[in-house]
mmCIF file of C-alpha atoms in Angstrom:
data_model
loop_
_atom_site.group_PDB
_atom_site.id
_atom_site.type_symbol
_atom_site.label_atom_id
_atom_site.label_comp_id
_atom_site.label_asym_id
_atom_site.label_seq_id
_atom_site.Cartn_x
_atom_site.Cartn_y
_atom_site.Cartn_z
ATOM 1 C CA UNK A 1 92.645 73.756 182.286
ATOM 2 C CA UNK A 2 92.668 76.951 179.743
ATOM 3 C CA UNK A 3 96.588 76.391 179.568
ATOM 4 C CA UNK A 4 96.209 72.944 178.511
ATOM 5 C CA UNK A 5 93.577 73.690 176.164
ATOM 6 C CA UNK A 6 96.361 76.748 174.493
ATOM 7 C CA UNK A 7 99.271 74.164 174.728
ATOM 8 C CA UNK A 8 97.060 71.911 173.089
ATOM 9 C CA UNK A 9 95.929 74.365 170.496
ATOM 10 C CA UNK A 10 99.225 75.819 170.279
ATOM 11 C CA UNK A 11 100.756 71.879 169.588
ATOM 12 C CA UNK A 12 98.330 70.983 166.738
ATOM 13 C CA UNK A 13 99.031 74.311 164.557
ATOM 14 C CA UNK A 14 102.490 73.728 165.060
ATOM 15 C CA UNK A 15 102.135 70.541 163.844
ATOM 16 C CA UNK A 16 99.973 71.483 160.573
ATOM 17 C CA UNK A 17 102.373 74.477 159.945
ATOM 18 C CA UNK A 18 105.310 71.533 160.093
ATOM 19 C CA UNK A 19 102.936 69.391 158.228
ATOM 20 C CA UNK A 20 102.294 72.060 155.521
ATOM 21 C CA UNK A 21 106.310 73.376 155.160
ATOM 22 C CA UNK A 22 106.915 69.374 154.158
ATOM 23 C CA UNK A 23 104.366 69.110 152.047
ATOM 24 C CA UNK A 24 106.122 72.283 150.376
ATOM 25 C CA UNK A 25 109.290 71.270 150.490
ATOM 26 C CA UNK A 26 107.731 67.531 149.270
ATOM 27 C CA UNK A 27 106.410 69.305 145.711
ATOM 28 C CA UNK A 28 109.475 71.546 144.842
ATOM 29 C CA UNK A 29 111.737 68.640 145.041
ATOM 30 C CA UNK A 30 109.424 66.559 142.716
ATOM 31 C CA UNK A 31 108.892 69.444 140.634
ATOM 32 C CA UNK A 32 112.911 69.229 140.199
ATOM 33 C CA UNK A 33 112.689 65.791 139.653
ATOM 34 C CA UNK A 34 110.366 66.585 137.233
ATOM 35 C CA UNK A 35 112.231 68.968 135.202
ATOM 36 C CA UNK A 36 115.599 66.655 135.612
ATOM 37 C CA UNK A 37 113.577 63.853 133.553
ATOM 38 C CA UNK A 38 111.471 66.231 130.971
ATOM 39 C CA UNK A 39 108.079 66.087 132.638
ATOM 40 C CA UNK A 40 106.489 68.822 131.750
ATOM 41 C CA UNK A 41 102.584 67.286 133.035
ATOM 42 C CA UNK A 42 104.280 66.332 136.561
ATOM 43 C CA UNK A 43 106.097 69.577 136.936
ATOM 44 C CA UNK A 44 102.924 71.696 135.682
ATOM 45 C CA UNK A 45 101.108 69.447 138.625
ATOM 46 C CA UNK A 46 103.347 70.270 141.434
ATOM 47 C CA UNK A 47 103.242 74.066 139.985
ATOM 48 C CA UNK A 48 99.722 73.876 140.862
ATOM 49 C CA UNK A 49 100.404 72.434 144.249
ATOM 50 C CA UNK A 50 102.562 74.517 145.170
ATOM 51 C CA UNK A 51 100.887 77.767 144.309
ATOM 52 C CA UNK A 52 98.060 76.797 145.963
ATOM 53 C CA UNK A 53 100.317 76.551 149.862
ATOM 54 C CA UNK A 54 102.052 79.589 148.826
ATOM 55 C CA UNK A 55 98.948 82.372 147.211
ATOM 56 C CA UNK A 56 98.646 84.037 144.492
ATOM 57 C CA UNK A 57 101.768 85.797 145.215
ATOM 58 C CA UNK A 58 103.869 82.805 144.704
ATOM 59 C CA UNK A 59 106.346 83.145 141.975
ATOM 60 C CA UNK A 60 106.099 79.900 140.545
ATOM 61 C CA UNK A 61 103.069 81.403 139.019
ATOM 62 C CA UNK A 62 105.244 82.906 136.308
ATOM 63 C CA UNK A 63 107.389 79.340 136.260
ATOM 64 C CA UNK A 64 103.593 77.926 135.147
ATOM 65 C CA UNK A 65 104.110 80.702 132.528
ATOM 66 C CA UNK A 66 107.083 80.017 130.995
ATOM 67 C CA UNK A 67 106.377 76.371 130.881
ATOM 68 C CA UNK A 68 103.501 76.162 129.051
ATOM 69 C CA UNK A 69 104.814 78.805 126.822
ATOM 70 C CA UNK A 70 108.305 76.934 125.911
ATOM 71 C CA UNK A 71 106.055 73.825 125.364
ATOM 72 C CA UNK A 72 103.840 75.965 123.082
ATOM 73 C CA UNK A 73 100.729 75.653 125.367
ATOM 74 C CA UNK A 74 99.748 79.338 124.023
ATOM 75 C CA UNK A 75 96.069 79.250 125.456
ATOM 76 C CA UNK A 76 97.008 77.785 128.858
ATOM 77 C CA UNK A 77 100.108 80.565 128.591
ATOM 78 C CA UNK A 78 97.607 83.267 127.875
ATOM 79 C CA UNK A 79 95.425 82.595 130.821
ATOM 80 C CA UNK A 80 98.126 82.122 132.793
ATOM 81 C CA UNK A 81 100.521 85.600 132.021
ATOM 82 C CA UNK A 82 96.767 87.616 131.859
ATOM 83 C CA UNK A 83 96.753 86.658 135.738
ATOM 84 C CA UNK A 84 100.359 87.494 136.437
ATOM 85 C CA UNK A 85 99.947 90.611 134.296
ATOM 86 C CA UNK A 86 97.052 92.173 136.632
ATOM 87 C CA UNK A 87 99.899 92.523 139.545
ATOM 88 C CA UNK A 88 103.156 93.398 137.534
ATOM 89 C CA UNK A 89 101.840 94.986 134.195
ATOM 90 C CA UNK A 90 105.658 95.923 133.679
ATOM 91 C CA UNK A 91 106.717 92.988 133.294
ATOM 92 C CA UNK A 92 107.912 93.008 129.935
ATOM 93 C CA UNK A 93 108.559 89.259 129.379
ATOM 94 C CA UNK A 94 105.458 88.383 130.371
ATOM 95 C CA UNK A 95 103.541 90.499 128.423
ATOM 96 C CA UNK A 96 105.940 89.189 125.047
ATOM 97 C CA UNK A 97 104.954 85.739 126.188
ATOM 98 C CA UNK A 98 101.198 86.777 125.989
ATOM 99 C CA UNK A 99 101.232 88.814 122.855
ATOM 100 C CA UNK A 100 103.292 85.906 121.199
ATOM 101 C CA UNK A 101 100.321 83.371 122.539
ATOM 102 C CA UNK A 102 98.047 85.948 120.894
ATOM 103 C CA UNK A 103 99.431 85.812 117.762
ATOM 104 C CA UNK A 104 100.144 82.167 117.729
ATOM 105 C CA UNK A 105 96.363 81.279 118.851
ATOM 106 C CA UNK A 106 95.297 83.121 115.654
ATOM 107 C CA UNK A 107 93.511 86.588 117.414
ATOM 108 C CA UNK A 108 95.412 88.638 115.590
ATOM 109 C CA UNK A 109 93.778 92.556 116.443
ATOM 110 C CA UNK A 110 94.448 91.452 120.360
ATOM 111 C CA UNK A 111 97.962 90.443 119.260
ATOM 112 C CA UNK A 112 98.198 94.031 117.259
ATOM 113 C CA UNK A 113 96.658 95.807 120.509
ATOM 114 C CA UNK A 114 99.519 94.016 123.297
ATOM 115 C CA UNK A 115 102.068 94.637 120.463
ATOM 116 C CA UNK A 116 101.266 98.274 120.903
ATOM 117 C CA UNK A 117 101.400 97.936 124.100
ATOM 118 C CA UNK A 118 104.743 95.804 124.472
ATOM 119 C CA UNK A 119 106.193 98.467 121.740
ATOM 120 C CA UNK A 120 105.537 101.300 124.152
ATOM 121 C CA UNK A 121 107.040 100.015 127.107
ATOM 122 C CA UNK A 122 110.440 98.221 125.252
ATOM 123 C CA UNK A 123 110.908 100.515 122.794
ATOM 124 C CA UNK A 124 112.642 97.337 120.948
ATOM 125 C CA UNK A 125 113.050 97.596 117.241
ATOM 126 C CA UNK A 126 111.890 93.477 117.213
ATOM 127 C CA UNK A 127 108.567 94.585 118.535
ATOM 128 C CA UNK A 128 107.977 97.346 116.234
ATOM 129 C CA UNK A 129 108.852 94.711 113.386
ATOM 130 C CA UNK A 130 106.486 92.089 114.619
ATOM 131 C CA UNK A 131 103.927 94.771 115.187
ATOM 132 C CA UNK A 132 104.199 96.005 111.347
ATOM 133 C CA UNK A 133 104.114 92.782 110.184
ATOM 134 C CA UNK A 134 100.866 92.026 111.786
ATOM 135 C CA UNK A 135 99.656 95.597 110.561
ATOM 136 C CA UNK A 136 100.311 94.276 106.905
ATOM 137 C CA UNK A 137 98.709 91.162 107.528
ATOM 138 C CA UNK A 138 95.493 93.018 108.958
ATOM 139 C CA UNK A 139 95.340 95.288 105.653
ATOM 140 C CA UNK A 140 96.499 98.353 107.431
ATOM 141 C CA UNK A 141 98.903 99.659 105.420
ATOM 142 C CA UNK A 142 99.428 103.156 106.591
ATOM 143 C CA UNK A 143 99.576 101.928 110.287
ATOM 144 C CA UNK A 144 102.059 99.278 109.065
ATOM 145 C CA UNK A 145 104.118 101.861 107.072
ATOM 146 C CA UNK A 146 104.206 103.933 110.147
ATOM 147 C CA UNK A 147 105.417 101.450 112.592
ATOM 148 C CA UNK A 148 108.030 100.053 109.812
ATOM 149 C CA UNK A 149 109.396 103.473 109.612
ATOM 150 C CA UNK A 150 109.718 103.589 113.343
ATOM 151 C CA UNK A 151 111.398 100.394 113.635
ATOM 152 C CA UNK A 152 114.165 101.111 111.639
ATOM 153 C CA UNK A 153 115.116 104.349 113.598
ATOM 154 C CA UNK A 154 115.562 101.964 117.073
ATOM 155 C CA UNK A 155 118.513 101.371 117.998
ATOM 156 C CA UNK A 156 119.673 97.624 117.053
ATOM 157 C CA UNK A 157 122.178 95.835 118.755
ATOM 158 C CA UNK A 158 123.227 93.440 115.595
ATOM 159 C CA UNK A 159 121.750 90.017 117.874
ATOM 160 C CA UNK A 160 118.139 89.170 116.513
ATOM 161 C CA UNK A 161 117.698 87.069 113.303
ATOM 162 C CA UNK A 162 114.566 86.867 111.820
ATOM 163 C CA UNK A 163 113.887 83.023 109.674
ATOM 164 C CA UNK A 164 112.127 83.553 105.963
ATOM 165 C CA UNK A 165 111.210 80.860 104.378
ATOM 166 C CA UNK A 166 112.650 80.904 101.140
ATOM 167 C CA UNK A 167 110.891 77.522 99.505
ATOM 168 C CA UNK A 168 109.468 74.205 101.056
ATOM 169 C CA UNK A 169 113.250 72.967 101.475
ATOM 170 C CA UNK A 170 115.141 76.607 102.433
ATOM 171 C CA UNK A 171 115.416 79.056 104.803
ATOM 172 C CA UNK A 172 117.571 82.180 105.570
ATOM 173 C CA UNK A 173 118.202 83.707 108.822
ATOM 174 C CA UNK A 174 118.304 87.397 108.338
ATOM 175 C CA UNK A 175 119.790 90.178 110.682
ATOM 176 C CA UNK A 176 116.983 92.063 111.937
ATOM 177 C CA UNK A 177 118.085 95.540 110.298
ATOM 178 C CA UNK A 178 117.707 93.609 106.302
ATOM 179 C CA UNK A 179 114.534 92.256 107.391
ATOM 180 C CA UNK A 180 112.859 95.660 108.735
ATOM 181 C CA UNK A 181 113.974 97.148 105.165
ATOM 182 C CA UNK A 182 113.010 94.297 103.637
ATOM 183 C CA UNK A 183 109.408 94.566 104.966
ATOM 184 C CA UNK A 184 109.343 98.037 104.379
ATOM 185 C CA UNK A 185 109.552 97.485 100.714
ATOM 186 C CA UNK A 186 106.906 94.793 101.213
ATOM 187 C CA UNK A 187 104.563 97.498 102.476
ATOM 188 C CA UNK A 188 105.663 100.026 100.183
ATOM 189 C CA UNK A 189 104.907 97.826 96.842
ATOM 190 C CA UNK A 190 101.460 97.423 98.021
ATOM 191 C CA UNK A 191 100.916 101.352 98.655
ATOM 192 C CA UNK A 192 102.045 101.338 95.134
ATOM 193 C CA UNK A 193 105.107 103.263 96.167
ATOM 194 C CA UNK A 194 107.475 101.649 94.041
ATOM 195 C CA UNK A 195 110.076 104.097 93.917
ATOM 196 C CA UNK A 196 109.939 103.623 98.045
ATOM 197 C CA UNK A 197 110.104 99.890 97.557
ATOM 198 C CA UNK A 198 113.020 100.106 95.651
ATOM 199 C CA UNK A 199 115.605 101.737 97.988
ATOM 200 C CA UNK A 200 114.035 99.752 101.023
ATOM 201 C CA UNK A 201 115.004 96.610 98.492
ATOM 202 C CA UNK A 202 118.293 98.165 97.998
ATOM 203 C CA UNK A 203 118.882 98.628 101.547
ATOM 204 C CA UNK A 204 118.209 95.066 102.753
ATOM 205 C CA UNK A 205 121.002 93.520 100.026
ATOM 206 C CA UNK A 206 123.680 96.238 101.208
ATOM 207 C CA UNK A 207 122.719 95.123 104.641
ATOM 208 C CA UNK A 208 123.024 91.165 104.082
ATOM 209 C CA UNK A 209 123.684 90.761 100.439
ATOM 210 C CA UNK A 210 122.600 87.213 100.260
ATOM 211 C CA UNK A 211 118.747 88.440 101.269
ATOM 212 C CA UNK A 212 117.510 85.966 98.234
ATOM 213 C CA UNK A 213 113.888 87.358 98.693
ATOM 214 C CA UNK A 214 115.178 90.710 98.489
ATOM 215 C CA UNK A 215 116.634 90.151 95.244
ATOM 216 C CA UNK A 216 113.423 88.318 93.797
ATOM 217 C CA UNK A 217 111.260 91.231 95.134
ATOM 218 C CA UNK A 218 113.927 94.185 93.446
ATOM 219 C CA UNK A 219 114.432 92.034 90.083
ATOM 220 C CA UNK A 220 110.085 92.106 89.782
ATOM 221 C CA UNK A 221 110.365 95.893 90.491
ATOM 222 C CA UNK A 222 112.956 96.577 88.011
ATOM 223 C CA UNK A 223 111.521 93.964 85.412
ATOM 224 C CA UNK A 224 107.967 96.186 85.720
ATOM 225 C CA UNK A 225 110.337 99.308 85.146
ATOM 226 C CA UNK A 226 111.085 98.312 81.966
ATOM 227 C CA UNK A 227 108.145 97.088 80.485
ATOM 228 C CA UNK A 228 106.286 100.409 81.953
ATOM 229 C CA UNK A 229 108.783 102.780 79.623
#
């Protein structure tokens, strides 16, 4: 009788370990159907499902991630990448998704603080960039001036472009190295180091001499040169 009663036992968790491998196998193939026709609310669904057979281990935890970041779902992305980030704070790409959600959901000293962080642990001249920018934005200048500094003695591999937005109908993409300098000047002028701005000015044009807000921002400087003699 007790070896019918394992056999029996032994039959039905076979059967629900069976049941739950389909059921598996059942949401990753309509998550790819998903993703094949643009889904993203399906997809995010079967995410859900199948995290919740595999544990909080499962790695399409960080899939969730990237999804709702690439569909600009920052505060869903920030929830999301703070989970991740408890078990793999080196992950570097998930903690640039989350300070990128930061800044994009507007809490901008938390985006300053994971910027810090991010910088850190990259040591990526883009980072240092963002991080000044943010520094500027925040009214601290000497921080700002600082981390400017530091981000154009990274190395740079010539790849990133960084969009300005010259006027409601045009934009420049900028190498990265012009629009460090060009920022640098930026946080120069308003130390009131104009001799500082200048040459950071300067720099930016010999670096991509079409930099058109470069040359607006070096044409005021010399304009208040002259009427200053």
């Amino acid at each position: 009788m007790k070896n019918l009663v394992y056999i029996f036992t032994f039959i039905i968790a076979t059967s629900a370990i069976a049941q739950s491998a389909n059921n598996l196998e059942n949401e990753k193939l309509k998550l790819k159907q998903a993703l094949t026709y643009n889904d993203k609310a399906v997809a995010a669904s079967s995410m859900y499902s199948i995290i919740s057979m595999e544990g909080e281990q499962s790695t399409y935890k960080d899939s969730l991630a990237y999804l709702y970041f690439n569909d600009a779902k920052y505060v869903s992305c920030f929830l999301v990448t703070n989970d991740i980030l408890k078990r793999k704070p080196d992950n570097l790409e998930l903690l640039e998704m989350q300070t990128i959600s930061l800044e994009s959901m507007g809490a901008m000293e938390k985006a300053i603080e994971n910027y810090k962080l991010l910088l850190s642990k990259s040591n990526n001249n883009y980072h240092a960039y963002k991080l000044a920018g943010l520094q500027l934005a925040a009214n601290k200048l000497d921080e700002a001036f600082q981390t400017i500094k530091k981000a154009d003695q990274l190395p740079d591999d010539g790849s990133m472009k960084v969009t300005f937005q010259v006027n409601k109908n045009f934009s420049q993409n900028i190498d990265l190295k012009a629009a460090v300098a060009y920022l640098e000047g930026i946080i120069a002028m308003n130390l009131k180091k104009d001799v500082e701005a200048k040459l950071s000015f300067e720099r930016a044009l010999k670096l991509f001499p079409d930099f058109v807000l470069a040359k607006g921002k070096l044409e005021a400087l010399n304009t208040k040169q002259l009427e200053n003699k």
